[in-house]
C-alpha cells in the first residue's frame, strides 16, 4: 500500500513537471520570443476572425429565438434616443424660432416663444443627456457571450446557453490564468531589467527604450490585444507632445507598444511606486510629488524643459483628464497646449464587441477593471497617427485645443463635445449657466 502511494505521488509529480514544461514552452516560444523580436505569428488574427464568426452566429440565433417566441428583437439606441439636427448657436435657434412664429418687431424684446427653445433644450438633456451617456458602458448591437452583457439579450436558446457556458470555462479557466502569469512575468522582468539598465554609465536611455518596449509588449500579450496602427509616418517625434483621447489607463500600453513615450504623473507608493522608480531609472519620465501637482507653473516649466530637448522622447498626455467611454471626446484642458511646441494628435478607437475597455472609476477600482479586461475575449482597437499640428498666429491655447480635439474626433468617428470631463463627478459650473444667460441677453439687447 505504501509503495502504491509512493508510485502515485511520483506519477503526479511527473505530470505536474511535464505540465509546467509545456506551459513554459508555450509561454516562451509563442509569446516571449515574438514580444522581444517584434514579430507576429498570426495567431491573434486567426483568433479575432473566429470570434467575429461566433458573434455573428450568436446574433442570428438570438433573432431566430425572438421570432419563434413572436417577439421583436430590438437593438439598442447606440446613436442616441433622439434624432438631433446639426447643432446651432443660441442666436441662430432664436432667429429660426422667431421667424417661424412670424415675429417681427422694430426693437428687440422678450418674446413668450423664446421659452419654447429653453424648454426643448431642457427636455432633450433629460431624455438623451450626452454627458451622462459618455460615462456609461457602451451598448452593444449583438451579444458577445459575456456575462456582464447577458441581460440586454434575453432571447437565448439552449445551444447559445451551452456556448456561453463553454466560453466561461475558456475565459476563466484558460485565458485568465495565462494572462495573469504573463502580466506578472512581464512586470517582474521589466522591473529587474529597467533597474539594472539604470546602473549603466552610458547608453542607458537607448537600452532603456528597448526594455520599455519589451515590457509594454509583454503587457499587450497578457491582454490578448490586437492593435492596428494607421499612418505610421505621423508617429510622434522627440521633443514634442502627444495628445490622445482617454478611455482606460491601458491607453498608455496601447500607444507605447509602438513607440516609447515619456509619461507624466504623480508619484505613488506600493507596487505602482516601485514600477515608477524602475521606469525613471532607464527613461526620462516626469513624476511629481503630491504637493507639486497643484503648482501649475512648476508643471508647465518641467514640461517645457522636456519638450525643448530634442533627444528626449515625446510626452504623452491625455488632455480630457478623465476616462470617457470611447463614444465621444470631451473638452481638452488647455495646459498642454500653452507650451508652444508641436502637438501630435493620436486617436484611439476600441471595438467593444470583444470586451468593454472603458474604466468607470466611480464604479470599479483599477484592479477590478484590469480583471474585467483580462477575463474578456480580447482587447481590439485601432490607432490613428494624425499629422503634427502647431499653434496658428493669433490663436490662443483654448482655440488650439478645440481644433486638435475636432480633428481627433473626426478621425476616430467620435462625437465632439464641448463639455468638461470634470462633470463626471462635479456639478455644472455657474460659468456655463452664466454663459447661456449672457448669450440670451445679447439677443434681447441686439436685434435678432
CSV table of C-alpha atoms in Angstrom, one decimal:
chain,number,residue,atom,x,y,z
A,1,UNK,CA,0.0,0.0,0.0
A,2,UNK,CA,2.9,2.4,0.9
A,3,UNK,CA,4.6,1.5,-2.4
A,4,UNK,CA,1.4,2.3,-4.4
A,5,UNK,CA,1.1,5.7,-2.7
A,6,UNK,CA,4.7,6.5,-3.4
A,7,UNK,CA,4.3,5.5,-7.1
A,8,UNK,CA,1.1,7.6,-7.4
A,9,UNK,CA,2.9,10.5,-5.8
A,10,UNK,CA,5.8,10.2,-8.2
A,11,UNK,CA,3.5,9.9,-11.2
A,12,UNK,CA,1.7,13.1,-10.0
A,13,UNK,CA,4.9,15.0,-9.7
A,14,UNK,CA,6.0,13.9,-13.1
A,15,UNK,CA,2.7,15.0,-14.6
A,16,UNK,CA,3.0,18.4,-12.9
A,17,UNK,CA,6.5,18.7,-14.1
A,18,UNK,CA,5.5,17.9,-17.7
A,19,UNK,CA,2.6,20.4,-17.5
A,20,UNK,CA,4.9,23.1,-16.2
A,21,UNK,CA,7.4,22.4,-19.0
A,22,UNK,CA,4.7,22.5,-21.6
A,23,UNK,CA,3.2,25.8,-20.2
A,24,UNK,CA,6.7,27.3,-20.0
A,25,UNK,CA,7.5,26.3,-23.6
A,26,UNK,CA,4.3,27.8,-24.9
A,27,UNK,CA,4.9,30.9,-22.9
A,28,UNK,CA,8.5,31.2,-24.2
A,29,UNK,CA,8.0,30.2,-27.9
A,30,UNK,CA,4.6,31.7,-28.7
A,31,UNK,CA,4.7,34.9,-26.5
A,32,UNK,CA,8.1,35.8,-25.2
A,33,UNK,CA,10.1,35.4,-28.4
A,34,UNK,CA,7.7,37.4,-30.6
A,35,UNK,CA,7.5,40.1,-27.9
A,36,UNK,CA,11.3,40.5,-27.9
A,37,UNK,CA,11.8,40.2,-31.7
A,38,UNK,CA,8.8,42.3,-32.6
A,39,UNK,CA,7.2,39.7,-34.8
A,40,UNK,CA,3.7,38.3,-35.1
A,41,UNK,CA,2.8,34.6,-35.7
A,42,UNK,CA,-0.7,35.4,-36.9
A,43,UNK,CA,-2.4,33.6,-34.0
A,44,UNK,CA,-4.1,36.8,-32.8
A,45,UNK,CA,-5.6,37.5,-36.3
A,46,UNK,CA,-7.0,34.0,-36.6
A,47,UNK,CA,-8.4,34.2,-33.0
A,48,UNK,CA,-10.2,37.5,-33.7
A,49,UNK,CA,-11.7,36.3,-37.0
A,50,UNK,CA,-13.0,33.2,-35.3
A,51,UNK,CA,-14.6,35.3,-32.6
A,52,UNK,CA,-16.3,37.5,-35.2
A,53,UNK,CA,-17.9,34.5,-36.8
A,54,UNK,CA,-19.1,33.1,-33.4
A,55,UNK,CA,-20.6,36.5,-32.6
A,56,UNK,CA,-22.4,36.7,-35.9
A,57,UNK,CA,-23.8,33.2,-35.3
A,58,UNK,CA,-24.9,34.1,-31.8
A,59,UNK,CA,-26.8,37.2,-33.1
A,60,UNK,CA,-28.5,35.1,-35.7
A,61,UNK,CA,-29.6,32.6,-33.0
A,62,UNK,CA,-31.0,35.4,-30.8
A,63,UNK,CA,-33.0,36.8,-33.7
A,64,UNK,CA,-34.4,33.3,-34.6
A,65,UNK,CA,-35.3,32.7,-30.9
A,66,UNK,CA,-37.1,36.0,-30.8
A,67,UNK,CA,-39.1,35.2,-33.9
A,68,UNK,CA,-40.1,31.7,-32.5
A,69,UNK,CA,-41.5,33.4,-29.4
A,70,UNK,CA,-43.3,36.0,-31.6
A,71,UNK,CA,-41.3,38.8,-30.0
A,72,UNK,CA,-39.4,41.6,-31.8
A,73,UNK,CA,-35.6,41.7,-31.4
A,74,UNK,CA,-34.9,45.4,-30.7
A,75,UNK,CA,-31.4,46.7,-31.0
A,76,UNK,CA,-30.2,49.4,-28.5
A,77,UNK,CA,-30.0,53.0,-29.5
A,78,UNK,CA,-26.3,53.2,-29.9
A,79,UNK,CA,-26.5,56.6,-31.6
A,80,UNK,CA,-28.9,58.2,-29.1
A,81,UNK,CA,-32.6,58.2,-28.5
A,82,UNK,CA,-33.4,61.5,-30.2
A,83,UNK,CA,-32.7,62.3,-33.8
A,84,UNK,CA,-30.9,65.6,-33.5
A,85,UNK,CA,-30.2,68.1,-36.3
A,86,UNK,CA,-26.9,70.0,-36.7
A,87,UNK,CA,-26.3,72.0,-33.5
A,88,UNK,CA,-26.9,75.7,-33.9
A,89,UNK,CA,-26.0,78.6,-31.6
A,90,UNK,CA,-28.5,80.2,-29.3
A,91,UNK,CA,-28.8,83.2,-31.7
A,92,UNK,CA,-29.4,81.0,-34.7
A,93,UNK,CA,-32.0,79.0,-32.8
A,94,UNK,CA,-33.8,82.1,-31.6
A,95,UNK,CA,-33.8,83.6,-35.1
A,96,UNK,CA,-35.2,80.4,-36.6
A,97,UNK,CA,-37.9,80.2,-33.9
A,98,UNK,CA,-39.0,83.8,-34.2
A,99,UNK,CA,-39.0,83.6,-38.0
A,100,UNK,CA,-41.3,80.5,-37.9
A,101,UNK,CA,-43.6,82.4,-35.5
A,102,UNK,CA,-43.6,85.4,-37.9
A,103,UNK,CA,-42.4,87.6,-35.0
A,104,UNK,CA,-41.4,91.0,-36.5
A,105,UNK,CA,-40.6,93.8,-34.1
A,106,UNK,CA,-38.8,97.0,-34.7
A,107,UNK,CA,-36.9,96.7,-31.4
A,108,UNK,CA,-35.6,93.5,-29.7
A,109,UNK,CA,-37.6,92.5,-26.7
A,110,UNK,CA,-38.7,89.4,-24.8
A,111,UNK,CA,-41.0,87.0,-26.6
A,112,UNK,CA,-43.0,84.3,-25.0
A,113,UNK,CA,-42.0,82.0,-27.8
A,114,UNK,CA,-38.4,82.1,-26.5
A,115,UNK,CA,-39.5,79.9,-23.6
A,116,UNK,CA,-40.1,77.1,-26.1
A,117,UNK,CA,-36.4,76.9,-27.0
A,118,UNK,CA,-35.2,76.6,-23.4
A,119,UNK,CA,-37.9,74.1,-22.6
A,120,UNK,CA,-37.0,72.0,-25.6
A,121,UNK,CA,-33.3,72.0,-24.7
A,122,UNK,CA,-34.1,71.0,-21.2
A,123,UNK,CA,-36.3,68.1,-22.2
A,124,UNK,CA,-33.6,66.9,-24.7
A,125,UNK,CA,-31.0,67.0,-21.9
A,126,UNK,CA,-33.2,64.9,-19.6
A,127,UNK,CA,-34.1,62.3,-22.3
A,128,UNK,CA,-30.8,62.0,-24.1
A,129,UNK,CA,-28.1,63.5,-21.9
A,130,UNK,CA,-24.9,63.4,-24.0
A,131,UNK,CA,-22.7,64.0,-20.9
A,132,UNK,CA,-24.0,61.2,-18.7
A,133,UNK,CA,-24.1,58.9,-21.8
A,134,UNK,CA,-20.4,59.4,-22.2
A,135,UNK,CA,-19.6,57.9,-18.8
A,136,UNK,CA,-21.7,54.7,-19.0
A,137,UNK,CA,-20.8,51.4,-20.7
A,138,UNK,CA,-21.4,51.4,-24.4
A,139,UNK,CA,-24.4,49.4,-25.6
A,140,UNK,CA,-23.8,46.5,-28.0
A,141,UNK,CA,-25.9,45.7,-31.1
A,142,UNK,CA,-25.1,42.0,-30.7
A,143,UNK,CA,-24.3,39.7,-27.8
A,144,UNK,CA,-20.6,39.0,-27.3
A,145,UNK,CA,-21.2,35.9,-25.0
A,146,UNK,CA,-20.1,37.8,-21.9
A,147,UNK,CA,-22.0,37.5,-18.6
A,148,UNK,CA,-21.8,41.3,-18.0
A,149,UNK,CA,-23.9,42.0,-21.1
A,150,UNK,CA,-26.3,39.0,-20.9
A,151,UNK,CA,-29.3,41.0,-19.5
A,152,UNK,CA,-29.6,43.0,-22.7
A,153,UNK,CA,-30.3,39.9,-24.8
A,154,UNK,CA,-33.0,37.8,-23.1
A,155,UNK,CA,-33.9,35.7,-26.2
A,156,UNK,CA,-31.4,32.8,-25.9
A,157,UNK,CA,-31.8,29.2,-26.9
A,158,UNK,CA,-30.3,26.1,-25.4
A,159,UNK,CA,-27.4,25.9,-27.9
A,160,UNK,CA,-26.4,29.5,-27.2
A,161,UNK,CA,-26.6,29.0,-23.5
A,162,UNK,CA,-24.3,26.0,-23.8
A,163,UNK,CA,-21.9,28.0,-25.9
A,164,UNK,CA,-21.9,30.8,-23.3
A,165,UNK,CA,-21.0,28.2,-20.6
A,166,UNK,CA,-18.2,26.9,-22.7
A,167,UNK,CA,-17.0,30.5,-23.1
A,168,UNK,CA,-17.0,31.0,-19.4
A,169,UNK,CA,-14.7,27.9,-18.9
A,170,UNK,CA,-12.4,29.1,-21.6
A,171,UNK,CA,-12.1,32.7,-20.4
A,172,UNK,CA,-11.8,31.9,-16.7
A,173,UNK,CA,-10.1,28.5,-16.8
A,174,UNK,CA,-7.6,29.1,-19.6
A,175,UNK,CA,-7.2,32.7,-20.7
A,176,UNK,CA,-7.4,34.5,-17.3
A,177,UNK,CA,-4.7,32.4,-15.6
A,178,UNK,CA,-2.4,32.6,-18.6
A,179,UNK,CA,-2.9,36.3,-18.9
A,180,UNK,CA,-2.2,36.8,-15.2
A,181,UNK,CA,1.0,34.7,-15.5
A,182,UNK,CA,2.1,36.8,-18.5
A,183,UNK,CA,1.4,40.1,-16.7
A,184,UNK,CA,3.3,39.1,-13.6
A,185,UNK,CA,6.2,37.7,-15.6
A,186,UNK,CA,6.4,40.9,-17.8
A,187,UNK,CA,6.3,43.3,-14.8
A,188,UNK,CA,8.9,41.2,-12.9
A,189,UNK,CA,11.3,41.2,-15.9
A,190,UNK,CA,10.7,44.9,-16.6
A,191,UNK,CA,11.4,46.0,-13.1
A,192,UNK,CA,14.6,43.9,-12.9
A,193,UNK,CA,15.9,44.9,-16.4
A,194,UNK,CA,15.0,48.5,-16.1
A,195,UNK,CA,16.6,48.9,-12.7
A,196,UNK,CA,19.8,47.1,-14.0
A,197,UNK,CA,20.0,49.4,-17.0
A,198,UNK,CA,19.8,52.4,-14.8
A,199,UNK,CA,23.2,51.5,-13.3
A,200,UNK,CA,24.9,51.6,-16.7
A,201,UNK,CA,27.0,54.8,-17.2
A,202,UNK,CA,26.5,55.2,-21.0
A,203,UNK,CA,23.6,54.5,-23.5
A,204,UNK,CA,21.2,53.7,-20.6
A,205,UNK,CA,18.4,55.5,-22.4
A,206,UNK,CA,18.9,53.6,-25.6
A,207,UNK,CA,18.8,50.2,-23.7
A,208,UNK,CA,16.1,51.6,-21.5
A,209,UNK,CA,13.9,52.2,-24.6
A,210,UNK,CA,14.3,48.6,-25.6
A,211,UNK,CA,13.5,47.3,-22.1
A,212,UNK,CA,10.4,49.6,-22.1
A,213,UNK,CA,9.2,48.3,-25.4
A,214,UNK,CA,9.7,44.7,-24.3
A,215,UNK,CA,7.8,45.3,-21.1
A,216,UNK,CA,4.9,47.0,-22.9
A,217,UNK,CA,4.7,44.2,-25.4
A,218,UNK,CA,4.5,41.7,-22.6
A,219,UNK,CA,1.6,43.6,-21.2
A,220,UNK,CA,-0.1,43.7,-24.6
A,221,UNK,CA,0.3,40.0,-25.0
A,222,UNK,CA,-1.2,39.5,-21.5
A,223,UNK,CA,-4.3,41.4,-22.6
A,224,UNK,CA,-4.6,39.5,-25.9
A,225,UNK,CA,-4.6,42.9,-27.5
A,226,UNK,CA,-5.0,43.2,-31.3
A,227,UNK,CA,-3.9,46.7,-32.3
A,228,UNK,CA,-3.9,48.2,-35.8
A,229,UNK,CA,-1.8,51.3,-36.3
A,230,UNK,CA,-2.5,53.7,-39.1
A,231,UNK,CA,-0.4,56.4,-40.7
A,232,UNK,CA,2.8,55.4,-39.0
A,233,UNK,CA,4.6,58.2,-40.9
A,234,UNK,CA,2.9,60.6,-38.4
A,235,UNK,CA,4.3,58.8,-35.4
A,236,UNK,CA,5.3,61.4,-32.7
A,237,UNK,CA,8.9,62.7,-32.8
A,238,UNK,CA,11.3,63.5,-30.0
A,239,UNK,CA,10.9,66.9,-28.4
A,240,UNK,CA,7.1,67.1,-28.9
A,241,UNK,CA,3.9,66.4,-27.1
A,242,UNK,CA,1.5,63.6,-28.0
A,243,UNK,CA,-2.2,64.0,-27.0
A,244,UNK,CA,-4.8,61.3,-27.2
A,245,UNK,CA,-8.4,60.6,-26.2
A,246,UNK,CA,-8.7,58.6,-22.9
A,247,UNK,CA,-10.7,55.5,-22.3
A,248,UNK,CA,-8.7,53.4,-19.9
A,249,UNK,CA,-5.3,53.5,-18.1
A,250,UNK,CA,-4.3,50.8,-20.6
A,251,UNK,CA,-4.2,53.5,-23.3
A,252,UNK,CA,-0.6,54.1,-22.3
A,253,UNK,CA,0.3,50.4,-23.0
A,254,UNK,CA,-1.6,50.5,-26.3
A,255,UNK,CA,0.4,53.5,-27.6
A,256,UNK,CA,3.7,52.6,-26.0
A,257,UNK,CA,3.6,49.2,-27.7
A,258,UNK,CA,4.5,51.0,-31.0
A,259,UNK,CA,6.8,53.8,-29.6
A,260,UNK,CA,8.2,54.8,-26.3
A,261,UNK,CA,6.9,57.9,-24.5
A,262,UNK,CA,7.8,59.9,-21.5
A,263,UNK,CA,4.9,59.7,-19.1
A,264,UNK,CA,3.6,62.5,-16.7
A,265,UNK,CA,2.1,61.7,-13.4
A,266,UNK,CA,2.0,61.8,-9.7
A,267,UNK,CA,4.4,59.8,-7.5
A,268,UNK,CA,2.7,56.7,-5.9
A,269,UNK,CA,3.6,54.2,-3.3
A,270,UNK,CA,3.4,50.4,-3.2
A,271,UNK,CA,3.7,48.3,-6.4
A,272,UNK,CA,2.9,51.2,-8.7
A,273,UNK,CA,5.6,53.3,-7.0
A,274,UNK,CA,8.1,50.5,-7.4
A,275,UNK,CA,7.3,50.4,-11.2
A,276,UNK,CA,7.6,54.2,-11.4
A,277,UNK,CA,11.0,54.2,-9.8
A,278,UNK,CA,12.2,51.4,-12.1
A,279,UNK,CA,10.9,53.3,-15.2
A,280,UNK,CA,12.6,56.6,-14.4
A,281,UNK,CA,16.0,55.0,-13.9
A,282,UNK,CA,16.1,54.0,-17.6
A,283,UNK,CA,13.9,56.5,-19.3
A,284,UNK,CA,13.2,60.3,-18.8
A,285,UNK,CA,9.7,60.3,-17.3
A,286,UNK,CA,8.2,63.2,-15.4
A,287,UNK,CA,6.9,62.4,-11.9
A,288,UNK,CA,5.6,65.0,-9.5
A,289,UNK,CA,5.2,64.9,-5.7
A,290,UNK,CA,1.7,65.4,-4.4
A,291,UNK,CA,2.4,69.0,-3.3
A,292,UNK,CA,4.0,69.8,-6.7
A,293,UNK,CA,1.0,68.8,-8.8
A,294,UNK,CA,-1.0,71.8,-7.7
A,295,UNK,CA,1.8,74.2,-8.8
A,296,UNK,CA,0.8,74.8,-12.4
A,297,UNK,CA,3.9,77.0,-13.1
A,298,UNK,CA,6.2,74.2,-11.9
A,299,UNK,CA,4.4,71.6,-14.0
A,300,UNK,CA,4.5,73.8,-17.1
A,301,UNK,CA,8.2,74.6,-16.7
A,302,UNK,CA,9.2,70.9,-16.4
A,303,UNK,CA,7.1,70.1,-19.5
A,304,UNK,CA,8.6,72.9,-21.4
A,305,UNK,CA,12.2,71.9,-20.5
A,306,UNK,CA,11.5,68.3,-21.5
A,307,UNK,CA,9.8,69.2,-24.8
A,308,UNK,CA,12.7,71.6,-25.7
A,309,UNK,CA,15.2,68.7,-25.6
A,310,UNK,CA,15.1,67.0,-29.0
A,311,UNK,CA,16.9,64.0,-27.6
A,312,UNK,CA,14.1,63.1,-25.2
A,313,UNK,CA,11.0,61.0,-26.0
A,314,UNK,CA,7.7,62.8,-26.7
A,315,UNK,CA,5.5,63.5,-23.7
A,316,UNK,CA,2.2,61.5,-23.7
A,317,UNK,CA,-0.7,63.5,-22.2
A,318,UNK,CA,-4.5,62.8,-22.1
A,319,UNK,CA,-6.0,66.3,-22.1
A,320,UNK,CA,-9.5,65.2,-21.2
A,321,UNK,CA,-8.3,64.5,-17.6
A,322,UNK,CA,-10.7,61.6,-17.2
A,323,UNK,CA,-11.7,58.3,-18.9
A,324,UNK,CA,-14.6,58.6,-21.4
A,325,UNK,CA,-16.5,55.6,-22.8
A,326,UNK,CA,-14.9,56.0,-26.3
A,327,UNK,CA,-18.1,57.3,-27.9
A,328,UNK,CA,-17.1,60.9,-27.7
A,329,UNK,CA,-14.3,63.3,-26.9
A,330,UNK,CA,-14.7,65.7,-24.0
A,331,UNK,CA,-13.2,69.1,-23.6
A,332,UNK,CA,-9.4,69.2,-23.7
A,333,UNK,CA,-7.6,71.1,-20.9
A,334,UNK,CA,-5.6,73.9,-22.3
A,335,UNK,CA,-2.4,73.3,-20.2
A,336,UNK,CA,-0.6,71.1,-22.6
A,337,UNK,CA,-1.4,73.5,-25.5
A,338,UNK,CA,0.2,76.5,-23.8
A,339,UNK,CA,3.7,75.1,-24.0
A,340,UNK,CA,4.2,76.2,-27.6
A,341,UNK,CA,5.7,73.0,-29.1
A,342,UNK,CA,4.5,70.7,-31.8
A,343,UNK,CA,1.4,68.6,-31.0
A,344,UNK,CA,1.0,65.1,-32.4
A,345,UNK,CA,-2.7,64.1,-32.0
A,346,UNK,CA,-3.4,60.3,-31.8
A,347,UNK,CA,-6.9,58.9,-32.0
A,348,UNK,CA,-7.8,55.6,-30.3
A,349,UNK,CA,-11.0,53.6,-31.1
A,350,UNK,CA,-11.8,50.4,-29.3
A,351,UNK,CA,-14.0,47.6,-30.6
A,352,UNK,CA,-16.4,46.8,-27.7
A,353,UNK,CA,-17.6,43.6,-29.2
A,354,UNK,CA,-14.6,41.8,-27.6
A,355,UNK,CA,-14.7,43.5,-24.2
A,356,UNK,CA,-15.5,46.8,-22.5
A,357,UNK,CA,-12.3,48.8,-22.4
A,358,UNK,CA,-13.9,51.8,-20.6
A,359,UNK,CA,-12.8,52.3,-17.0
A,360,UNK,CA,-15.8,53.6,-14.9
A,361,UNK,CA,-13.7,54.7,-12.0
A,362,UNK,CA,-16.7,55.7,-10.0
A,363,UNK,CA,-18.0,52.1,-10.1
A,364,UNK,CA,-14.9,49.9,-10.4
A,365,UNK,CA,-11.4,50.0,-8.8
A,366,UNK,CA,-8.3,49.7,-11.0
A,367,UNK,CA,-7.7,46.1,-10.1
A,368,UNK,CA,-11.3,45.2,-10.8
A,369,UNK,CA,-11.1,47.0,-14.1
A,370,UNK,CA,-8.0,45.0,-15.1
A,371,UNK,CA,-9.6,41.7,-14.2
A,372,UNK,CA,-12.7,42.6,-16.2
A,373,UNK,CA,-10.5,43.2,-19.3
A,374,UNK,CA,-8.3,40.1,-18.7
A,375,UNK,CA,-11.5,37.9,-18.4
A,376,UNK,CA,-12.9,39.3,-21.7
A,377,UNK,CA,-12.3,37.8,-25.1
A,378,UNK,CA,-9.7,40.3,-26.2
A,379,UNK,CA,-8.8,44.0,-26.4
A,380,UNK,CA,-9.2,45.1,-30.0
A,381,UNK,CA,-8.5,48.7,-31.1
A,382,UNK,CA,-7.3,51.0,-33.9
A,383,UNK,CA,-4.8,53.8,-33.5
A,384,UNK,CA,-4.5,56.7,-36.0
A,385,UNK,CA,-1.5,59.0,-36.0
A,386,UNK,CA,-2.6,62.4,-37.2
A,387,UNK,CA,-0.3,64.9,-38.9
A,388,UNK,CA,1.5,67.2,-36.4
A,389,UNK,CA,-0.3,70.5,-35.5
A,390,UNK,CA,1.1,73.8,-34.4
A,391,UNK,CA,-0.5,76.9,-32.9
A,392,UNK,CA,-1.5,79.4,-35.6
A,393,UNK,CA,-0.9,83.1,-35.4
A,394,UNK,CA,-3.5,84.8,-33.3
A,395,UNK,CA,-4.8,81.5,-31.9
A,396,UNK,CA,-4.9,81.1,-28.1
A,397,UNK,CA,-4.4,77.8,-26.3
A,398,UNK,CA,-8.2,77.2,-25.9
A,399,UNK,CA,-8.8,77.6,-29.6
A,400,UNK,CA,-5.8,75.4,-30.5
A,401,UNK,CA,-7.1,72.7,-28.1
A,402,UNK,CA,-10.5,72.8,-29.8
A,403,UNK,CA,-9.0,72.5,-33.2
A,404,UNK,CA,-6.9,69.5,-32.2
A,405,UNK,CA,-9.9,67.8,-30.5
A,406,UNK,CA,-12.1,68.3,-33.5
A,407,UNK,CA,-9.5,66.7,-35.8
A,408,UNK,CA,-9.0,63.7,-33.4
A,409,UNK,CA,-12.8,63.1,-33.0
A,410,UNK,CA,-13.4,63.3,-36.8
A,411,UNK,CA,-10.7,60.7,-37.4
A,412,UNK,CA,-11.9,58.2,-34.9
A,413,UNK,CA,-15.6,58.8,-35.6
A,414,UNK,CA,-16.3,60.1,-32.1
A,415,UNK,CA,-18.8,62.8,-31.0
A,416,UNK,CA,-17.0,66.2,-30.4
A,417,UNK,CA,-18.4,67.5,-27.1
A,418,UNK,CA,-17.6,70.9,-25.5
A,419,UNK,CA,-18.4,69.7,-22.0
A,420,UNK,CA,-15.7,69.4,-19.3
A,421,UNK,CA,-14.9,65.8,-18.3
A,422,UNK,CA,-14.9,67.0,-14.7
A,423,UNK,CA,-18.8,66.9,-14.8
A,424,UNK,CA,-18.3,63.1,-14.2
A,425,UNK,CA,-18.0,63.9,-10.5
A,426,UNK,CA,-19.0,67.6,-10.1
A,427,UNK,CA,-22.0,69.7,-10.8
A,428,UNK,CA,-22.2,72.1,-13.7
A,429,UNK,CA,-20.2,75.3,-13.0
A,430,UNK,CA,-22.0,78.6,-12.7
A,431,UNK,CA,-19.9,79.9,-15.6
A,432,UNK,CA,-21.8,77.6,-18.0
A,433,UNK,CA,-25.1,78.9,-16.8
A,434,UNK,CA,-24.0,82.5,-16.9
A,435,UNK,CA,-22.7,82.0,-20.5
A,436,UNK,CA,-26.2,80.9,-21.6
A,437,UNK,CA,-27.7,83.9,-19.8
A,438,UNK,CA,-25.2,86.2,-21.5
A,439,UNK,CA,-25.9,84.9,-24.9
A,440,UNK,CA,-29.7,85.4,-24.4
A,441,UNK,CA,-29.2,88.9,-23.0
A,442,UNK,CA,-27.3,89.8,-26.2
A,443,UNK,CA,-30.3,88.7,-28.2
A,444,UNK,CA,-32.5,91.0,-26.2
A,445,UNK,CA,-30.0,93.8,-26.4
A,446,UNK,CA,-29.2,93.5,-30.1
A,447,UNK,CA,-31.8,92.9,-32.7
A,448,UNK,CA,-32.1,89.3,-33.8
